[in-house]
PDB file of C-alpha atoms and ligand atoms in Angstrom:
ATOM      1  CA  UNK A   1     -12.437 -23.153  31.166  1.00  0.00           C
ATOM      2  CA  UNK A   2     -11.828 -22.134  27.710  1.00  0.00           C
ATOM      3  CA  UNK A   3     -10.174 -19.279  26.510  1.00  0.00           C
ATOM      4  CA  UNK A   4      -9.853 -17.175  23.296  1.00  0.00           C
ATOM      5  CA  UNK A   5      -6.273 -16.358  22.764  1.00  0.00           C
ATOM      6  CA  UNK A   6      -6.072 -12.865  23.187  1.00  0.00           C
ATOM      7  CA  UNK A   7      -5.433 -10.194  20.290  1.00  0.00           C
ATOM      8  CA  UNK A   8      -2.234  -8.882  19.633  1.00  0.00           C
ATOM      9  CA  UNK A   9      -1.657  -4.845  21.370  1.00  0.00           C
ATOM     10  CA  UNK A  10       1.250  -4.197  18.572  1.00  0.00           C
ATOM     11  CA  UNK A  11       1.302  -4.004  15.095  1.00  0.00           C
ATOM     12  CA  UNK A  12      -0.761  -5.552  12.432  1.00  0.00           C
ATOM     13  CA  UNK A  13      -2.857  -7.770  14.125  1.00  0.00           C
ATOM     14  CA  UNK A  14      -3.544  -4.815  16.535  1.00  0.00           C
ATOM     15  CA  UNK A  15      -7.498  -4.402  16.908  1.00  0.00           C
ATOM     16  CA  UNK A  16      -7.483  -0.757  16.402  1.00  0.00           C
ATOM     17  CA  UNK A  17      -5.242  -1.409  12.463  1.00  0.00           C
ATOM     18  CA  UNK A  18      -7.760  -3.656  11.176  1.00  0.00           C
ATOM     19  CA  UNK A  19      -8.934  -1.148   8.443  1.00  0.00           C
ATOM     20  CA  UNK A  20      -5.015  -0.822   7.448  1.00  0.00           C
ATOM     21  CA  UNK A  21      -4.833  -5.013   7.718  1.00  0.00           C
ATOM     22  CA  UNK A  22      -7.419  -4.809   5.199  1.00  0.00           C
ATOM     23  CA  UNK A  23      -6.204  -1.998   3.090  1.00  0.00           C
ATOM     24  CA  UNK A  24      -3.089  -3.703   2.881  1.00  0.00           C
ATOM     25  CA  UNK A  25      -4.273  -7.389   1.957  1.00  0.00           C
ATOM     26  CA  UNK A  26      -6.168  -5.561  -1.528  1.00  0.00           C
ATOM     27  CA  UNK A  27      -2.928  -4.057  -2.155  1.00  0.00           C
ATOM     28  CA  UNK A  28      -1.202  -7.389  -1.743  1.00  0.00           C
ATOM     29  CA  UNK A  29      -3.808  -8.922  -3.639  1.00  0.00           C
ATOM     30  CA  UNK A  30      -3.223  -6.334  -6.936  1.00  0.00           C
ATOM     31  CA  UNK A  31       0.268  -7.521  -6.354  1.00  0.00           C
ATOM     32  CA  UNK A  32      -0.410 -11.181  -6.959  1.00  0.00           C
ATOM     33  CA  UNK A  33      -2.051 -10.820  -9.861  1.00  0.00           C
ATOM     34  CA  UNK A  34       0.505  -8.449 -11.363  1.00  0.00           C
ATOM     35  CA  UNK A  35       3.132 -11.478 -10.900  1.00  0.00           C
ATOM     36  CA  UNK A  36       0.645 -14.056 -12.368  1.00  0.00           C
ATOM     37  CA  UNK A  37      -0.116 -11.876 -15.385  1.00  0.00           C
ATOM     38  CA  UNK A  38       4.272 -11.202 -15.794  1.00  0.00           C
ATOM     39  CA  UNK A  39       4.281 -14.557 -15.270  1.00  0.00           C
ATOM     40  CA  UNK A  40       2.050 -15.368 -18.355  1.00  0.00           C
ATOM     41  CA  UNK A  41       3.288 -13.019 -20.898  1.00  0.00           C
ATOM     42  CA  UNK A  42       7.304 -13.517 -19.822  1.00  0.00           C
ATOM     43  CA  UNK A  43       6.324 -17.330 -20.782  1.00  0.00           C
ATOM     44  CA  UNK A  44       5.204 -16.361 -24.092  1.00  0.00           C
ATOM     45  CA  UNK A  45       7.897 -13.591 -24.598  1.00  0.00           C
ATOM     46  CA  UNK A  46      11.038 -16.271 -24.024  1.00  0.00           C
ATOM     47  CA  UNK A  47       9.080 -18.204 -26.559  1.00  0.00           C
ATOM     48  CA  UNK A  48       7.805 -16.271 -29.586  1.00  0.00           C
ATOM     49  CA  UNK A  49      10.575 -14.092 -30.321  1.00  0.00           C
ATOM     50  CA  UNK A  50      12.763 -15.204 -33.654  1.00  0.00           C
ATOM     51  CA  UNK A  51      16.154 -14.175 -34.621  1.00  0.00           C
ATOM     52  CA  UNK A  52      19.555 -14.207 -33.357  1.00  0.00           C
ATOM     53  CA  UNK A  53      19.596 -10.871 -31.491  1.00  0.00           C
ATOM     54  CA  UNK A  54      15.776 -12.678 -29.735  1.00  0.00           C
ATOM     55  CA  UNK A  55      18.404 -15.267 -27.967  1.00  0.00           C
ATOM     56  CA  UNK A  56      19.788 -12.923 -25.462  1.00  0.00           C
ATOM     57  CA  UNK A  57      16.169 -11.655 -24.493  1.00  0.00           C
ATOM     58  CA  UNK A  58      14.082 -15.285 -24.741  1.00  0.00           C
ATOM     59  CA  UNK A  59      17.222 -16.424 -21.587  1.00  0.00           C
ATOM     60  CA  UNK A  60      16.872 -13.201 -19.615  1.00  0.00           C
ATOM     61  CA  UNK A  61      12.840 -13.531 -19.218  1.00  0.00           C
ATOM     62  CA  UNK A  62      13.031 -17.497 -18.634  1.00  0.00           C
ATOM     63  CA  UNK A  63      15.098 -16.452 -15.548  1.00  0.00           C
ATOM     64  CA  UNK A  64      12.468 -13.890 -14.444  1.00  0.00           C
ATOM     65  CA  UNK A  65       9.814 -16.362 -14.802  1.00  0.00           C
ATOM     66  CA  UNK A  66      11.109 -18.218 -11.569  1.00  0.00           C
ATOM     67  CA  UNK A  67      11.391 -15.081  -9.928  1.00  0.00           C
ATOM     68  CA  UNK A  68       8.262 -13.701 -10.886  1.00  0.00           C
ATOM     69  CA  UNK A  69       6.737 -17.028  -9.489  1.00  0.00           C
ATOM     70  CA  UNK A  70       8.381 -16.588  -6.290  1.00  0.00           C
ATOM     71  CA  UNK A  71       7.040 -13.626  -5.989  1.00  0.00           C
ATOM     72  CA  UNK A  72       3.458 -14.986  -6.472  1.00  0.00           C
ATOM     73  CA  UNK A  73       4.049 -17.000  -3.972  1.00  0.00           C
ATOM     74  CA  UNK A  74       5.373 -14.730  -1.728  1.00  0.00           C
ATOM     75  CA  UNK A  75       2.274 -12.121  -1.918  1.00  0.00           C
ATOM     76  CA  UNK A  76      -0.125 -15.254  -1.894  1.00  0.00           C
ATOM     77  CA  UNK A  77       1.617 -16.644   1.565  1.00  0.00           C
ATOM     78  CA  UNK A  78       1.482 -13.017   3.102  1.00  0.00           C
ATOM     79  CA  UNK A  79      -2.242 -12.495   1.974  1.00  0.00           C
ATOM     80  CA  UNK A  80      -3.029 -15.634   4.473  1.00  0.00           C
ATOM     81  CA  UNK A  81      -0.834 -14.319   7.008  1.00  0.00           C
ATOM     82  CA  UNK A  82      -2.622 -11.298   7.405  1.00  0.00           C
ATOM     83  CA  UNK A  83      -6.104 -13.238   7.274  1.00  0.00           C
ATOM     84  CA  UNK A  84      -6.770 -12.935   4.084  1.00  0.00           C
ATOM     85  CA  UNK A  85      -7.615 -15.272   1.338  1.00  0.00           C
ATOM     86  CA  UNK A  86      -5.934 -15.610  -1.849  1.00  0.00           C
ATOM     87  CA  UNK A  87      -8.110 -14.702  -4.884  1.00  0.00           C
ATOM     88  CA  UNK A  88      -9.039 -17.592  -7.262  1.00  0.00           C
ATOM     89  CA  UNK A  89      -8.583 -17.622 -10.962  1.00  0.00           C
ATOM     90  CA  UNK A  90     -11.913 -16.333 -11.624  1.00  0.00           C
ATOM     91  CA  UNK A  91     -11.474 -13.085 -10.481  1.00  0.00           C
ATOM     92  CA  UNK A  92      -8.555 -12.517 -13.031  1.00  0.00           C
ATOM     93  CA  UNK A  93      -8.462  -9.550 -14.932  1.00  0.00           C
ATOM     94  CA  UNK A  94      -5.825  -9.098 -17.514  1.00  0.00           C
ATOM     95  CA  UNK A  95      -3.904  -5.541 -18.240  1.00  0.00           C
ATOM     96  CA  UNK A  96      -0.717  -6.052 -19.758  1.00  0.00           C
ATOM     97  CA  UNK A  97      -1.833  -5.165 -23.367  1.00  0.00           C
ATOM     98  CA  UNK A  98       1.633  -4.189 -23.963  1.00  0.00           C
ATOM     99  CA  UNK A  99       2.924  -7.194 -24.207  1.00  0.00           C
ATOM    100  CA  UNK A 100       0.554  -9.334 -26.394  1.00  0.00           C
ATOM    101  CA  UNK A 101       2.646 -11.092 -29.032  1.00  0.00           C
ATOM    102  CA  UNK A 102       3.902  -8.397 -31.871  1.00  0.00           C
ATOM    103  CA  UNK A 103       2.663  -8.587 -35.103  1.00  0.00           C
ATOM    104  CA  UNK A 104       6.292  -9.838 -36.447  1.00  0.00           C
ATOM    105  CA  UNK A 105       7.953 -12.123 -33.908  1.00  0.00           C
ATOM    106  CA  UNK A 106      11.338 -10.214 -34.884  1.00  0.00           C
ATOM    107  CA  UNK A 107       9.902  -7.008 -33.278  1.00  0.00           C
ATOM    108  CA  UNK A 108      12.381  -7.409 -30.240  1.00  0.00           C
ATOM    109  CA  UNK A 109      12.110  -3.970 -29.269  1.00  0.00           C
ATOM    110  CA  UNK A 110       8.397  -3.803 -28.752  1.00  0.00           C
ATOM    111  CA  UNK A 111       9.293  -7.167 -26.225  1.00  0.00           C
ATOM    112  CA  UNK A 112      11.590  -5.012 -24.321  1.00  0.00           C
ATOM    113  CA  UNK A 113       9.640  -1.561 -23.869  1.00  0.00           C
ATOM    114  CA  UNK A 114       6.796  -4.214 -22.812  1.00  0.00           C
ATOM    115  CA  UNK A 115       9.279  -5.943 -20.297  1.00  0.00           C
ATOM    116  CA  UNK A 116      10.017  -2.154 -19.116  1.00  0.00           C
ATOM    117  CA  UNK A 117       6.491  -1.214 -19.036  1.00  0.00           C
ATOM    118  CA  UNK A 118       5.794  -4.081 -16.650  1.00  0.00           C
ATOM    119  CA  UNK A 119       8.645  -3.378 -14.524  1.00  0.00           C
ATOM    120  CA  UNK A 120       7.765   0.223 -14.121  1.00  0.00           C
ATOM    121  CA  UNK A 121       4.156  -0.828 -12.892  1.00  0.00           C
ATOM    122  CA  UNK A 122       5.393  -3.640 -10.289  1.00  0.00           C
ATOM    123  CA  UNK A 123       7.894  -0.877  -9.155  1.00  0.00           C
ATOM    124  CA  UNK A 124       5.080   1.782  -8.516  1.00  0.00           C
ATOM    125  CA  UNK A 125       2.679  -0.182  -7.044  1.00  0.00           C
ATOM    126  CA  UNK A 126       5.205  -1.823  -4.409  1.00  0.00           C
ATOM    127  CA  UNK A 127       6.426   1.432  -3.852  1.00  0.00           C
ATOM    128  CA  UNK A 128       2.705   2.190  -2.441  1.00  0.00           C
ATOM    129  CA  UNK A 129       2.938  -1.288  -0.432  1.00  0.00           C
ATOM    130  CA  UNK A 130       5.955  -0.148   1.122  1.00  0.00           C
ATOM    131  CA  UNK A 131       4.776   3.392   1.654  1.00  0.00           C
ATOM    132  CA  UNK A 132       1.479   2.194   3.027  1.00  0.00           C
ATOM    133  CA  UNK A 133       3.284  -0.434   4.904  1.00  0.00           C
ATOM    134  CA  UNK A 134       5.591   1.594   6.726  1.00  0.00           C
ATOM    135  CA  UNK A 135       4.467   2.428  10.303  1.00  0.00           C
ATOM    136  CA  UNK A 136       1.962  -0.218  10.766  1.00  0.00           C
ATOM    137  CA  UNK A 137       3.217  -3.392   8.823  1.00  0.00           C
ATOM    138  CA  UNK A 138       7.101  -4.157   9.363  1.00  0.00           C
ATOM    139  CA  UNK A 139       6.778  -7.829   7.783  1.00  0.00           C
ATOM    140  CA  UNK A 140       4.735  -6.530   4.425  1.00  0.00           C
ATOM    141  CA  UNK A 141       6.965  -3.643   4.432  1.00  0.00           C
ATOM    142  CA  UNK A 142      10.587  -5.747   4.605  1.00  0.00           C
ATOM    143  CA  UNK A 143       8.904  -8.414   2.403  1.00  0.00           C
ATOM    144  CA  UNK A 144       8.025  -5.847  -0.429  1.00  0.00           C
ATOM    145  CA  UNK A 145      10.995  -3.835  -0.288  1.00  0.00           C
ATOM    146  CA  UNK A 146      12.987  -7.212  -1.307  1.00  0.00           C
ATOM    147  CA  UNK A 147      10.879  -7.786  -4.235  1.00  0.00           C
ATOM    148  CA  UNK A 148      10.847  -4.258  -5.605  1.00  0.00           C
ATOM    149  CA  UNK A 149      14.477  -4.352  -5.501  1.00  0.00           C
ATOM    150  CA  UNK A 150      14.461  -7.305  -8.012  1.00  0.00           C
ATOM    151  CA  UNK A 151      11.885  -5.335 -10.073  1.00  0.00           C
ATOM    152  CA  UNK A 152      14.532  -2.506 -10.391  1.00  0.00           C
ATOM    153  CA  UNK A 153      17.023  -4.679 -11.470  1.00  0.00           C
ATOM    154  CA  UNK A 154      14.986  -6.296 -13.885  1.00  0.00           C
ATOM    155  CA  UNK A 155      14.266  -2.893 -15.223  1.00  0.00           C
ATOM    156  CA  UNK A 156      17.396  -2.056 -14.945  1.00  0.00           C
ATOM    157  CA  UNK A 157      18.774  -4.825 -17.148  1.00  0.00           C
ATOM    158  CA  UNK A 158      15.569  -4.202 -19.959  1.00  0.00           C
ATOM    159  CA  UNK A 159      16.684  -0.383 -19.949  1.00  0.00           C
ATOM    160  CA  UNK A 160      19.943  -1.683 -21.116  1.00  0.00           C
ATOM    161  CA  UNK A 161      19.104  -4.198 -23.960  1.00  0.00           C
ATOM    162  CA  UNK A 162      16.743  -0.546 -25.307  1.00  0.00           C
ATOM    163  CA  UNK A 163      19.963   1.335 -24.844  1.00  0.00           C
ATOM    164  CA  UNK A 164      21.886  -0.484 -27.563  1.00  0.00           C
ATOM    165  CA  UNK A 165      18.761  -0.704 -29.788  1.00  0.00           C
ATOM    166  CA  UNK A 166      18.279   2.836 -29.729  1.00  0.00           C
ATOM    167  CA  UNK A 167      22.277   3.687 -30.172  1.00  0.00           C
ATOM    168  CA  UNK A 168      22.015   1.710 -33.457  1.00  0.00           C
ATOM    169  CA  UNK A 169      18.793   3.619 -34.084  1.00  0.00           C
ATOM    170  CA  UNK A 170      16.800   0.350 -34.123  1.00  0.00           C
ATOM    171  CA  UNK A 171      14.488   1.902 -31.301  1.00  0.00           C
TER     172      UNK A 171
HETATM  173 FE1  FE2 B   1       7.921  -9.735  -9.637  1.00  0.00          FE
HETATM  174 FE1  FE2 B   2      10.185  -8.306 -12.525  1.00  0.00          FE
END
């Protein structure tokens, strides 16, 4: 005779945490389309910039474009692990006005606060993944921690490049 597998007594899959399972999967889902929006406008920030000082900055954000994919990836694959599907392209909305090409593709500094601005929001929201994540999600919760710590360093890194603008009062 056939039998359903039975449910898990632990953790995510836990019958009595499928309102968290679910709360969790539209947080993860917020989180994918944060990466595939960075992932947009850091491909046409290491592009439009001009200028020598632009060379430094166009290098660092064609790096974070891999990793900004990966992390796409990784919030997609964890969406289906948790039973949840992965959003299509329709249901796209864009936010980052911040970094929409500058008026004069020399305007470095307004690609950098933009970078930061980014940053800061990927680093809040995972910091609510990881908070909502805690007690009832171990894999989300190890998962996210990982990526926010590359968010800080890329934050890190942007806060640095603003540092020297602003000590030469460029910024
Ligand atoms: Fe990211
Ligand atoms: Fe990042």
């Amino acid at each position: 005779m056939a039998s359903t597998p039975r449910t898990a007594a632990r953790g995510i899959f836990a019958e009595e945490n499928a309102e968290a399972r679910a709360e969790i999967i539209e947080l993860l889902k917020k989180a994918y389309w944060m990466e595939i929006e960075t992932v947009m406008s850091y491909i046409t920030n290491s592009v439009n910039p001009d200028g020598v000082r632009a060379q430094e900055i166009i290098e660092s954000l064609r790096e974070d474009i891999q990793e900004e994919l990966g992390h796409a990836q990784q919030f997609a694959a964890r969406i289906k692990e948790l039973y949840g599907v992965v959003p299509g392209s329709m249901d796209f909305t864009p936010e980052q006005s911040y970094l929409q090409p500058p008026e004069h593709q020399t305007d470095i500094v307004h690609v950098i606060k933009g970078v930061i601005e980014a940053e800061t929001g990927a680093i809040e929201h995972y910091n609510q993944i990881v908070e909502a994540t805690e007690e009832v999600d171990p894999v989300t919760n190890d998962m996210v921690i990982d990526i926010l710590r590359d968010e800080e360093g890329h934050r890190r890194l942007f806060e640095g490049f603003l540092r020297e603008y602003e000590s030469e009062g460029l910024a």
